Short mmCIF file of C-alpha atoms in Angstrom, two decimals:
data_model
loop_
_atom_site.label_atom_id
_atom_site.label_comp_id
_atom_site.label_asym_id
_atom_site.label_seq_id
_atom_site.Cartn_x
_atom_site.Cartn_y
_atom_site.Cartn_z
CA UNK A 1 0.00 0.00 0.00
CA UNK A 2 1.60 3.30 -0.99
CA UNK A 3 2.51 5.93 1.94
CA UNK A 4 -0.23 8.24 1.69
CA UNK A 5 -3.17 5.75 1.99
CA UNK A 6 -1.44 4.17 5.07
CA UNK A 7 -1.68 7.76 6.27
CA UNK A 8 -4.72 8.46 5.27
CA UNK A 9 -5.58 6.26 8.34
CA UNK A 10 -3.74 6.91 10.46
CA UNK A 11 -5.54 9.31 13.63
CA UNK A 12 -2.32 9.34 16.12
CA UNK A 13 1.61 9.33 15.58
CA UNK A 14 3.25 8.21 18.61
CA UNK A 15 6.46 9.27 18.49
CA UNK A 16 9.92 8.11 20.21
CA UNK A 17 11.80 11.27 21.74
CA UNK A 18 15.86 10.23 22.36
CA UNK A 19 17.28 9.88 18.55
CA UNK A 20 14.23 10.01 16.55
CA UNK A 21 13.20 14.26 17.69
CA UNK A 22 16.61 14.82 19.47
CA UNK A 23 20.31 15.08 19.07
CA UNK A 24 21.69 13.91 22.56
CA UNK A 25 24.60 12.81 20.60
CA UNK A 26 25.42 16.25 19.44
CA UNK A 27 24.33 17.67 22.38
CA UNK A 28 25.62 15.68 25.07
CA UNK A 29 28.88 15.50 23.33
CA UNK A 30 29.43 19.27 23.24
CA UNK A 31 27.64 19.79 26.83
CA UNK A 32 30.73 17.72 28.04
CA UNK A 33 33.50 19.61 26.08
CA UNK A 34 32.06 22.43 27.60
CA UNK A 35 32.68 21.21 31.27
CA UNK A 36 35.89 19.23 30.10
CA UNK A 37 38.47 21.59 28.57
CA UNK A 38 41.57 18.78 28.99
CA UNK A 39 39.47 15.99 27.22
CA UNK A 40 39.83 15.82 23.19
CA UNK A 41 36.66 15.46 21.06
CA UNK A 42 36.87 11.98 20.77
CA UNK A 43 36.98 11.46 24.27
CA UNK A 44 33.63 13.60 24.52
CA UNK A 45 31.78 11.56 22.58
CA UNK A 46 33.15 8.52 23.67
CA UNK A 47 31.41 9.90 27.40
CA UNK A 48 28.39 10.25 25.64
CA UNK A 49 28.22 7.17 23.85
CA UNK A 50 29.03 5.32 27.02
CA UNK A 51 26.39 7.44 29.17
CA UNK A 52 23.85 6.27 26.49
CA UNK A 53 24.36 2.80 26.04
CA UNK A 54 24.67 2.13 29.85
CA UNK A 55 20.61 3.96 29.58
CA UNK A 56 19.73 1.61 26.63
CA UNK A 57 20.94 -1.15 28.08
CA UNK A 58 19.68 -1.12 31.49
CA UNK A 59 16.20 -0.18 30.20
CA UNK A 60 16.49 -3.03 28.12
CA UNK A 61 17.14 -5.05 30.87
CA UNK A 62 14.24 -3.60 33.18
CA UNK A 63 11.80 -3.90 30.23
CA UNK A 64 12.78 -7.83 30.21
CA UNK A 65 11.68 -7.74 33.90
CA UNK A 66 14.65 -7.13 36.23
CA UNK A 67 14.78 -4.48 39.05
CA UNK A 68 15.87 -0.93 38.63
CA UNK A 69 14.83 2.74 38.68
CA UNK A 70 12.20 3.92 36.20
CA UNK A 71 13.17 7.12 36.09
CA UNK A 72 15.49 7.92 33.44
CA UNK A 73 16.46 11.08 35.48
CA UNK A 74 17.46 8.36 38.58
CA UNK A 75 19.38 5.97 35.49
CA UNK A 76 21.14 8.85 33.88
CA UNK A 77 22.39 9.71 37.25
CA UNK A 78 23.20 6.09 38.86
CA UNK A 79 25.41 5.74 35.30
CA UNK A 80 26.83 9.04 35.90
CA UNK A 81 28.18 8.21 38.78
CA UNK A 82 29.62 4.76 37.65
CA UNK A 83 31.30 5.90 34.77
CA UNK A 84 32.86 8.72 37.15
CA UNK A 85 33.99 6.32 39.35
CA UNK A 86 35.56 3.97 36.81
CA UNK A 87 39.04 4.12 36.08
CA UNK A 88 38.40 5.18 32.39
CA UNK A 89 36.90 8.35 33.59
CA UNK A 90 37.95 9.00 37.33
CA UNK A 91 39.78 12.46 36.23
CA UNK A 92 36.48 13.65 35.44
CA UNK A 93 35.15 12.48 38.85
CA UNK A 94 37.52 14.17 40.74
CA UNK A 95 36.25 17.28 38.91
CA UNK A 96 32.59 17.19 38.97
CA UNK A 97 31.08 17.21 42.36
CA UNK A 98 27.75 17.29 43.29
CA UNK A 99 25.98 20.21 42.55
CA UNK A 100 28.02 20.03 39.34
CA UNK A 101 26.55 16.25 38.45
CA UNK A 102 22.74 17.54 39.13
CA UNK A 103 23.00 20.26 36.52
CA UNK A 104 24.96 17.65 34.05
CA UNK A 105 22.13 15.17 34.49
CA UNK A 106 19.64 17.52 33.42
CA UNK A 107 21.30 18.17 30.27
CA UNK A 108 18.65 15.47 28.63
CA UNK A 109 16.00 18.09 29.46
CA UNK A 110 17.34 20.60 26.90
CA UNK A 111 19.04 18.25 24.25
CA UNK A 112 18.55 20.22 21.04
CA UNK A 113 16.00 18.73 18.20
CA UNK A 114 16.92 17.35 14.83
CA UNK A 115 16.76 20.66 12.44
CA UNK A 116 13.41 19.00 10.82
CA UNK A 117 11.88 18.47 14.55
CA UNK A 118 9.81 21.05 15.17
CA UNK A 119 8.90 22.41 12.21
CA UNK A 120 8.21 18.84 11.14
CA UNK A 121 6.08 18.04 14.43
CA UNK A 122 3.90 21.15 14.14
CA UNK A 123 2.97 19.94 10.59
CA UNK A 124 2.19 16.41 11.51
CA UNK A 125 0.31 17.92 14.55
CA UNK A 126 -2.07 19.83 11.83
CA UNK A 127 -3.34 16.52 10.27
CA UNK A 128 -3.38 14.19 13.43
CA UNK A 129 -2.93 13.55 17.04
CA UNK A 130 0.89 14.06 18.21
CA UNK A 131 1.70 11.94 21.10
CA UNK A 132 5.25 11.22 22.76
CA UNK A 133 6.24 7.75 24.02
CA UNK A 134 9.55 7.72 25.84
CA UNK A 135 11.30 5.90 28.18
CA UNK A 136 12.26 9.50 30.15
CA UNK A 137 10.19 10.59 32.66
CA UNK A 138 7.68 13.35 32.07
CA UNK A 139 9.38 15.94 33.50
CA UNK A 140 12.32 15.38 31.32
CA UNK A 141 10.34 15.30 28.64
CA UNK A 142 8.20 18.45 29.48
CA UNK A 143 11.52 20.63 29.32
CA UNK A 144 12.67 18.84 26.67
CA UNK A 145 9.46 20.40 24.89
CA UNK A 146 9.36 23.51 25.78
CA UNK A 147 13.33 23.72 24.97
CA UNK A 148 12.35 22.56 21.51
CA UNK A 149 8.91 23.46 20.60
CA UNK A 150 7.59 20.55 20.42
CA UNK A 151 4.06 20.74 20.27
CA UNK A 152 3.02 17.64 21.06
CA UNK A 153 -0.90 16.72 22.32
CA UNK A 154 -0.07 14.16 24.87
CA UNK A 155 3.27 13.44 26.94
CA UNK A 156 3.36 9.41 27.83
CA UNK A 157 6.25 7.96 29.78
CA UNK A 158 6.72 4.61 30.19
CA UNK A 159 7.21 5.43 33.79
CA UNK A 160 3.56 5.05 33.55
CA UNK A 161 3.52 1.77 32.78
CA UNK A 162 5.86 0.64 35.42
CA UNK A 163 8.69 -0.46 33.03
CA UNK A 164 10.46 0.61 29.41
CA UNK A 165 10.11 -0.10 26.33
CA UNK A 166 10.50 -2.40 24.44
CA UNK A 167 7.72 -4.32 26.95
CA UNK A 168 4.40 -4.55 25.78
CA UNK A 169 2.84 -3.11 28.45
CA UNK A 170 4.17 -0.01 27.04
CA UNK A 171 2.20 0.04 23.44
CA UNK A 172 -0.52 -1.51 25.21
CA UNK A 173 -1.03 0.96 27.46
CA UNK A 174 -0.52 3.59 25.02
CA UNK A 175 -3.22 2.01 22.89
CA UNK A 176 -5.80 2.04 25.70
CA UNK A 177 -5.15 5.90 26.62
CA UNK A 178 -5.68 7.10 22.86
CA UNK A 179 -8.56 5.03 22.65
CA UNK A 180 -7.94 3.70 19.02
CA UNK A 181 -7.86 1.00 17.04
CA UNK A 182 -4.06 0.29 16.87
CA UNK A 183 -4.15 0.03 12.91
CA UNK A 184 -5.10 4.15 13.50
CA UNK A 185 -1.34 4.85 15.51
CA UNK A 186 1.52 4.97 14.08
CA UNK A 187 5.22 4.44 16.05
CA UNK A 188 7.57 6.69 14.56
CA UNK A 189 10.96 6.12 16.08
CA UNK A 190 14.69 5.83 14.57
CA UNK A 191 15.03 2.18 16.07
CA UNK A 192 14.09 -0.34 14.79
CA UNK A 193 13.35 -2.45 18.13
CA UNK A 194 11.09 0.03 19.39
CA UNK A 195 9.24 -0.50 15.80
CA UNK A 196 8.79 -4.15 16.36
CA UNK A 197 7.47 -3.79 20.14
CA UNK A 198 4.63 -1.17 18.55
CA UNK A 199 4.02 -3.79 15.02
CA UNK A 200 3.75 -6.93 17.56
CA UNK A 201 0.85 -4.54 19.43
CA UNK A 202 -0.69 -3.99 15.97
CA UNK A 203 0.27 -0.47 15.17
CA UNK A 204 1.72 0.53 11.73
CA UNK A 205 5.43 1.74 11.57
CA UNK A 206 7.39 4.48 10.68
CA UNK A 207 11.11 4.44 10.39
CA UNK A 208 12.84 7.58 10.46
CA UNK A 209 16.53 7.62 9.17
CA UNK A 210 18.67 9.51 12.03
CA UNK A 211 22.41 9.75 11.52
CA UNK A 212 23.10 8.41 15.42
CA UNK A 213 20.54 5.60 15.40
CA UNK A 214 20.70 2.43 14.19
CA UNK A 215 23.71 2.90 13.11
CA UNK A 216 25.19 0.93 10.05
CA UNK A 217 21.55 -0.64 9.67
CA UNK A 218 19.79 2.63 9.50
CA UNK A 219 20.41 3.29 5.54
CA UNK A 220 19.35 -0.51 4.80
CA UNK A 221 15.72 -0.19 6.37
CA UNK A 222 12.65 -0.48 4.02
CA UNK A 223 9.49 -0.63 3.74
CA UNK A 224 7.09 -2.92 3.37
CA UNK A 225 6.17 -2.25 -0.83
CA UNK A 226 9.90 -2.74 -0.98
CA UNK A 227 10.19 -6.04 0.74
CA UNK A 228 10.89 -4.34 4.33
CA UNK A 229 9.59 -4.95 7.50
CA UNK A 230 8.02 -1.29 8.30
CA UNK A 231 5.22 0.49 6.83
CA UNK A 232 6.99 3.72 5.48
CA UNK A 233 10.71 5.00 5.97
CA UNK A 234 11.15 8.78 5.88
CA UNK A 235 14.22 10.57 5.97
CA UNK A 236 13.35 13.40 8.21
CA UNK A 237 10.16 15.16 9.73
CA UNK A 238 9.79 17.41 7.44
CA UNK A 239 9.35 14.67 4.67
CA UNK A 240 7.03 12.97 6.68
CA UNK A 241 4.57 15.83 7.39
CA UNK A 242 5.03 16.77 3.52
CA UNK A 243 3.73 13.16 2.98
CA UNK A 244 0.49 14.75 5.00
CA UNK A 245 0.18 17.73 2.90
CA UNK A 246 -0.22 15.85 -0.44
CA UNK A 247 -3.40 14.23 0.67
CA UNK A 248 -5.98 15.87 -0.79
CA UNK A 249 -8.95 15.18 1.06
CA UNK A 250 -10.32 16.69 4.27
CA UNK A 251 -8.07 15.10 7.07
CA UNK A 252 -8.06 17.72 9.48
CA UNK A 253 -7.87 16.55 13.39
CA UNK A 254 -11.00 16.35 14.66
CA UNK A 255 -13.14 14.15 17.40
CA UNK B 1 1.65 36.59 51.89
CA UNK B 2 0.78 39.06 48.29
CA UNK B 3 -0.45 36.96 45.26
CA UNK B 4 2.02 38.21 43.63
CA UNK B 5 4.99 37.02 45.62
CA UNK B 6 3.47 32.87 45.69
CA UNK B 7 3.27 33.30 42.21
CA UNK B 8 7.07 33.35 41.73
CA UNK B 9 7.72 30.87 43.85
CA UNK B 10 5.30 28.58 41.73
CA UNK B 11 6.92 26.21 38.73
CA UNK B 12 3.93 24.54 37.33
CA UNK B 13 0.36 25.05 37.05
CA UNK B 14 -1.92 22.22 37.79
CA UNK B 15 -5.13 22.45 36.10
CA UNK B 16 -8.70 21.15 36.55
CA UNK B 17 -10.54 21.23 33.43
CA UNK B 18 -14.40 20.50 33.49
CA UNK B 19 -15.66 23.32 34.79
CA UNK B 20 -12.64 25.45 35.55
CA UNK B 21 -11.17 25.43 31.81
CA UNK B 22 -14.23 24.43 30.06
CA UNK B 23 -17.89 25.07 30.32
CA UNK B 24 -19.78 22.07 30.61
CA UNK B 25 -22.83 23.26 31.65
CA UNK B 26 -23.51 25.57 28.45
CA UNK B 27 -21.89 23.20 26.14
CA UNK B 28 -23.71 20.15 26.98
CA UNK B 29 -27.19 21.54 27.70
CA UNK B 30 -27.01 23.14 23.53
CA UNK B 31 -26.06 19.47 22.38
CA UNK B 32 -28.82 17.66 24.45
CA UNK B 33 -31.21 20.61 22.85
CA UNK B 34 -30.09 20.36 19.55
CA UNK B 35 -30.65 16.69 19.65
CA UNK B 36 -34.49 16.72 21.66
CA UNK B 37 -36.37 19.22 20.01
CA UNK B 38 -39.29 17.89 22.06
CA UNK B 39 -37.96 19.20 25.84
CA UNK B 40 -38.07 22.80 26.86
CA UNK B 41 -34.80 24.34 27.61
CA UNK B 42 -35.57 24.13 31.21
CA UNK B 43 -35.61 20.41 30.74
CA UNK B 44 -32.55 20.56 28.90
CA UNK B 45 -30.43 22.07 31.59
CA UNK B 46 -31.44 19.74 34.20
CA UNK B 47 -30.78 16.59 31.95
CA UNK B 48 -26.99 18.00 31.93
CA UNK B 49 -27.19 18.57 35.55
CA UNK B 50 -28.38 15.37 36.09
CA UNK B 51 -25.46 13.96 33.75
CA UNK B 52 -22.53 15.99 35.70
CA UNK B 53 -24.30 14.56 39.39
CA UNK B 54 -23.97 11.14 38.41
CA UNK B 55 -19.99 11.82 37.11
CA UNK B 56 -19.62 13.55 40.16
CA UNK B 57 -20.74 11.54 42.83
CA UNK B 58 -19.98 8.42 41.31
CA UNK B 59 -15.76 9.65 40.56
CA UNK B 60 -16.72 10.53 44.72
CA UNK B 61 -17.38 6.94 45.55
CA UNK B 62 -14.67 5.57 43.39
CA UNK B 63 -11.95 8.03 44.91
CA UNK B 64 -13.05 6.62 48.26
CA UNK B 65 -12.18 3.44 47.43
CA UNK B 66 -15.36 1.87 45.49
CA UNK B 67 -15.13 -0.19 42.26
CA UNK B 68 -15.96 1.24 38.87
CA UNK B 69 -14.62 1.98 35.97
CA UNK B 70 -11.57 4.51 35.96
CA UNK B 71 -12.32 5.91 32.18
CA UNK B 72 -14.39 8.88 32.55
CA UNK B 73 -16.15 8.01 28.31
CA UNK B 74 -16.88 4.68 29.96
CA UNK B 75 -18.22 6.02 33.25
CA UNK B 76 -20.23 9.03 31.66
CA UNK B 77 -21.76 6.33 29.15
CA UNK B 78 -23.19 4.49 31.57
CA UNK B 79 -24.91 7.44 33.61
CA UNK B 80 -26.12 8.11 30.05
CA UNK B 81 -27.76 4.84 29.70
CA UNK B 82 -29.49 4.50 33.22
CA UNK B 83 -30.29 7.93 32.70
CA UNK B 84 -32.85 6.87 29.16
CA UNK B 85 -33.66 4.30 31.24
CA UNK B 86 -35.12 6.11 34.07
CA UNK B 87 -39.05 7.43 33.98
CA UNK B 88 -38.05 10.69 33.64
CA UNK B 89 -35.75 10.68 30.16
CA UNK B 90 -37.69 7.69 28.76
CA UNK B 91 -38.82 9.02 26.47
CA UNK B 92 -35.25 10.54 25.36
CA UNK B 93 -34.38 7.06 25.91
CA UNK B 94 -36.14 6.09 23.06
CA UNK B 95 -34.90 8.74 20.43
CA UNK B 96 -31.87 7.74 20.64
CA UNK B 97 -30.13 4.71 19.60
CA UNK B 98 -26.64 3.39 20.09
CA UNK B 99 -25.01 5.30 17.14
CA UNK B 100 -26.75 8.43 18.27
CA UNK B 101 -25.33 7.37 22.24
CA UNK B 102 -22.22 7.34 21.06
CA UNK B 103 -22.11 10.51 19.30
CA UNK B 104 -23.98 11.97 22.27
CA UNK B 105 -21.26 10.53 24.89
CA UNK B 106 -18.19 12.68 22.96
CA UNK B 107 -19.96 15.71 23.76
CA UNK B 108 -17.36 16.00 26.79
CA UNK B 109 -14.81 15.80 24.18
CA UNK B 110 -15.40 18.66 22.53
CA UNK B 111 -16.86 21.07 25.43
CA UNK B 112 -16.34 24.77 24.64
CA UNK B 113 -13.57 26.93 26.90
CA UNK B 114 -14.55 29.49 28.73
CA UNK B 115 -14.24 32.95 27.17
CA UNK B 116 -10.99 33.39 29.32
CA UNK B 117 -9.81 30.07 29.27
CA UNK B 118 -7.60 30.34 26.18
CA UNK B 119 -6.26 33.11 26.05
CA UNK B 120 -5.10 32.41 29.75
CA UNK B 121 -3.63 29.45 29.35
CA UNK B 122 -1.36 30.79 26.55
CA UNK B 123 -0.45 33.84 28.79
CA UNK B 124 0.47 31.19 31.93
CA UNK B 125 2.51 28.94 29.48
CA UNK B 126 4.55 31.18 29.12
CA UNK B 127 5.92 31.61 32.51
CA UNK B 128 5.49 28.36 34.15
CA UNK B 129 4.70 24.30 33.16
CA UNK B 130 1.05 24.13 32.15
CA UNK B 131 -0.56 20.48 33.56
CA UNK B 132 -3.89 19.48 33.09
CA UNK B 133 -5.03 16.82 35.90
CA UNK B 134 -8.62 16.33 35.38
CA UNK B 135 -10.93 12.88 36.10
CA UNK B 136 -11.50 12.87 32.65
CA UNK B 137 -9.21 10.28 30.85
CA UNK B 138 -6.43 11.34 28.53
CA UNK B 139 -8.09 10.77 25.05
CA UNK B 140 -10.98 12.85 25.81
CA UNK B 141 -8.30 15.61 27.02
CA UNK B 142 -6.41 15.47 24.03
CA UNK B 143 -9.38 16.10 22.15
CA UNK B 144 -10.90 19.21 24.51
CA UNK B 145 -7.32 20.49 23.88
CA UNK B 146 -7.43 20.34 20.35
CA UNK B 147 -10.97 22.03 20.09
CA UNK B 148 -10.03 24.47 22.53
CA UNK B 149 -6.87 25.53 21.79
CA UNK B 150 -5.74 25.06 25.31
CA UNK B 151 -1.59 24.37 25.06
CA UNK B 152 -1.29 22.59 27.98
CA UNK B 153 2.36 20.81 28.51
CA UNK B 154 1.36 17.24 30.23
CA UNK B 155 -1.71 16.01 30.22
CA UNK B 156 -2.46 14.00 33.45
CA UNK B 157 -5.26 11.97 34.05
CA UNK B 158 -6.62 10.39 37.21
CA UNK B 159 -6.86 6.99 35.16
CA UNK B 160 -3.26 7.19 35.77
CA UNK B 161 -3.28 6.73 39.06
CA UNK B 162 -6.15 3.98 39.37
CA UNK B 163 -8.59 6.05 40.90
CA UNK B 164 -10.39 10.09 40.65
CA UNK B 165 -9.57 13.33 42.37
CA UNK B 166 -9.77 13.77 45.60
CA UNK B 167 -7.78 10.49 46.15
CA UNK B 168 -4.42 11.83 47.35
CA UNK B 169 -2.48 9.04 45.27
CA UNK B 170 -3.91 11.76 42.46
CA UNK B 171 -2.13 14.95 43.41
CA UNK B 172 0.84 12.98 45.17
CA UNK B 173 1.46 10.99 41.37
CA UNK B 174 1.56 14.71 39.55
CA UNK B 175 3.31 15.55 42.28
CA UNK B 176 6.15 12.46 41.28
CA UNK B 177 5.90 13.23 37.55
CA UNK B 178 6.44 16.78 37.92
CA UNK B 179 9.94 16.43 39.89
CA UNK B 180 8.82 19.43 42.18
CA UNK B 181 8.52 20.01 45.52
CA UNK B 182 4.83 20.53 46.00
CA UNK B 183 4.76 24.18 47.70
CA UNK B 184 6.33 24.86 44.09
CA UNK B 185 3.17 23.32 42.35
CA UNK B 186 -0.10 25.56 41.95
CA UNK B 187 -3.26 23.51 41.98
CA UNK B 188 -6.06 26.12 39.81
CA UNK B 189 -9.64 24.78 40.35
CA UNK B 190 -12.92 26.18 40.39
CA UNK B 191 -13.67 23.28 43.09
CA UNK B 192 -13.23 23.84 46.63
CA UNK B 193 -12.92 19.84 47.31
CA UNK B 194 -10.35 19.40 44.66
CA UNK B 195 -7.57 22.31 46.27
CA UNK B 196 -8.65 21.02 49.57
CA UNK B 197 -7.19 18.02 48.24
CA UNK B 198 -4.14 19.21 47.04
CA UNK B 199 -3.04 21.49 49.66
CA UNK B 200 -3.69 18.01 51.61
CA UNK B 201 -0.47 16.70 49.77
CA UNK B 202 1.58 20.34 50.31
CA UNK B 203 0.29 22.14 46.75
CA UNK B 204 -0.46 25.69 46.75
CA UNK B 205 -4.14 26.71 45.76
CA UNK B 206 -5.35 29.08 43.24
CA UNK B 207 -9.32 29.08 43.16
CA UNK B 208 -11.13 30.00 39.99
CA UNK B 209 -14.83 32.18 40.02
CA UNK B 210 -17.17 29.84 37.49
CA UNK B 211 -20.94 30.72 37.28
CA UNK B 212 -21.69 26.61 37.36
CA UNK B 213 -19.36 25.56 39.94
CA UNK B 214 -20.08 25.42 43.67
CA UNK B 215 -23.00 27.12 43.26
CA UNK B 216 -24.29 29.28 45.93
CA UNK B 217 -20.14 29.31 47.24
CA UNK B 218 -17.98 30.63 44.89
CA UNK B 219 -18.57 34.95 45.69
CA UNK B 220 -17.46 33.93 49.47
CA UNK B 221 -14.23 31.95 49.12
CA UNK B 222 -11.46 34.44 49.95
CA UNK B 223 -7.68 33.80 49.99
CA UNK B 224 -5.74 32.94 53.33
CA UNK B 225 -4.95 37.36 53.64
CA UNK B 226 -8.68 37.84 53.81
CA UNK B 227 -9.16 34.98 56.07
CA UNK B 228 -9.90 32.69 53.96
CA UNK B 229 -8.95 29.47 52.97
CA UNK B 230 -6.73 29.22 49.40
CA UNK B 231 -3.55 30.71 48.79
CA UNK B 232 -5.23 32.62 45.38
CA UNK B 233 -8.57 33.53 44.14
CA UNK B 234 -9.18 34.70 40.50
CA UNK B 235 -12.52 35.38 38.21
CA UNK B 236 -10.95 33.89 35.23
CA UNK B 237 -7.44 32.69 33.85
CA UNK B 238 -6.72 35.75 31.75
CA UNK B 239 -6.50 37.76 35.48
CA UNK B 240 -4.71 34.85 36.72
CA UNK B 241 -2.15 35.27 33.77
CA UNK B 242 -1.95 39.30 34.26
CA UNK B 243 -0.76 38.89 37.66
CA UNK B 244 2.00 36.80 35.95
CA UNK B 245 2.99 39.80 33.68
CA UNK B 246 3.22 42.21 36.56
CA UNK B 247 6.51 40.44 37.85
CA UNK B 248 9.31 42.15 36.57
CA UNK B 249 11.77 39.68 37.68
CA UNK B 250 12.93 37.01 34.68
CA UNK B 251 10.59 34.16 35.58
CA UNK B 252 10.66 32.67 31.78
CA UNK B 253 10.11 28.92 32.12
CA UNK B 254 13.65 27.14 32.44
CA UNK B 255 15.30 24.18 33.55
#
């Protein structure tokens, strides 16, 4: 089926936050330089890729059922402070106390959107219901909002839902709030797991290419017409909400 | 303690919506007349009254610890239905058939704002974190939002917590989600029992004139200076959000 009639059915995007609207990797990377003058660029990013996959994979392990925080503001900071206290890092440690870690930890509150983001969101938001589905907590992704513009109709963490995605509480409970058919949501999200946890609910996919996700795999994603696994691959935002625009009949939001 | 001084120490706004955002009594009585030519507008008016009781004292029960169902579309459908199946409406009762139920039952979906209640809201975003917490559930917000144009920035619903306002596991959950301490949290309600509750958990309370709520009550309450009982009291959001303005300190919304 081509793009615009899967869209023409769709009523909700739910859309992944970390990756697929945000940079943390840019972000986070220069957030660090910036409190790190004696550590080279490569080092900075190496910090940031560590800080991230010590989040993705302890949420991965919590959403397979094991104990932990569900806060991601309480897991940024508990892998904070074990990378600071590892050997690889300990300079840092000696250098960041405290009140300095707080204000580092909250630099996932103001990570800067994709250049499509939020002109892409506030197009998609014209057409259909804009909902969030993260595995940050609300707060975090409250600032993270109003630090972006992201106008977004509904903010759902999987704090909610008392674990992380890729469980299936998560889409499940989703599902239930928006009070649609799942055919009528669409995941949009720049990872391809978090696709497959929505498709196994029954929602359609949408895979956005992003530069720092999925990476080596991302380019290689199709769709289904193409003999893919999701139901449309955009490149950006932007492109997506264009998608919206060329459909001709009367879509506008409405109850 | 001036108003003006406990509104800088406030960080969010937490917001009641039936009756303090939107008008429910004018809204819903124009639907059920539009759809019953036959009953006077008299008639009309008391068969939304009678609608609103039953949410009311049933969300009551519930937040005391009854059974029933935690979706307000679910709960307000069946009022509806014992309702056309009392003496009184049964003749309404017959009119109207499950299609036309259903279509009848969104009418909370799409209930018009106050005259204020825009308007407000925008000028209050921009200062602070705008929160709805309402009984309703979060589809049905999404969708008053969207007809409204009321840019709240996290939509909370008691469904969330498993039971209705005044439960305290309500406020003390936004409480949690919003990563503030509560005196920095501003409950706005045009409901006595609803800030009673949240200045229960340590909220501050800002109470809201509205011709259809606590009738016969509102013109007395007066704010803790005056002897009273609330922190605030206001006529409508738009004054609410001009005693925002008059701060000349920098109180933009950050992290």
């Amino acid at each position: 089926m081509p793009a615009e009639e899967i869209l023409d059915d769709i009523e909700a995007f739910v859309l992944d936050a970390f990756g697929t609207i945000t940079d943390w990797h840019g972000t986070v990377t220069r957030e660090i330089k910036d409190r790190a003058a004696s550590i080279s660029d490569a080092e900075a990013q190496e910090f940031t890729e560590e800080w991230r996959r010590g989040f993705m994979e302890n949420t991965s392990r919590i959403a397979k059922g094991s104990e932990g925080p569900l806060s991601a503001d309480v897991l940024h900071r508990e892998i904070l402070d074990s990378m600071l206290a590892s050997a690889r890092w300990s300079n840092l440690g000696k250098q960041w106390d405290e009140n300095a870690r707080q204000k580092l930890n909250l630099v996932w509150h103001h990570l800067d959107g994709w250049p499509d983001a939020s002109k892409g969101l506030h197009g998609m938001k014209k057409k259909k219901l804009l909902v969030v589905l993260s595995n940050a907590n609300i707060r975090l992704l409250a600032d993270m909002a109003k630090h972006g513009d992201f106008p977004w109709d509904v903010v759902l963490s999987t704090e909610l839902f008392g674990t992380y995605k890729p469980n299936e509480k998560v889409y499940k409970g989703a599902i239930h709030h928006l009070a649609l058919p799942p055919s009528k949501i669409a995941m949009v999200a720049a990872h391809m797991w978090d696709l497959r946890g929505a498709a196994s609910c029954g929602m359609r996919t949408i895979y956005v290419r992003r530069s720092s996700e999925d990476v080596n795999a991302a380019q290689g994603v199709k769709c289904k017409e193409e003999g893919g696994e999701v139901d449309i691959v955009v490149n950006d935002l932007v492109e997506l909400a264009g998608m919206l625009e060329r459909d001709t009949r009367v879509t506008q939001y409405h109850v």
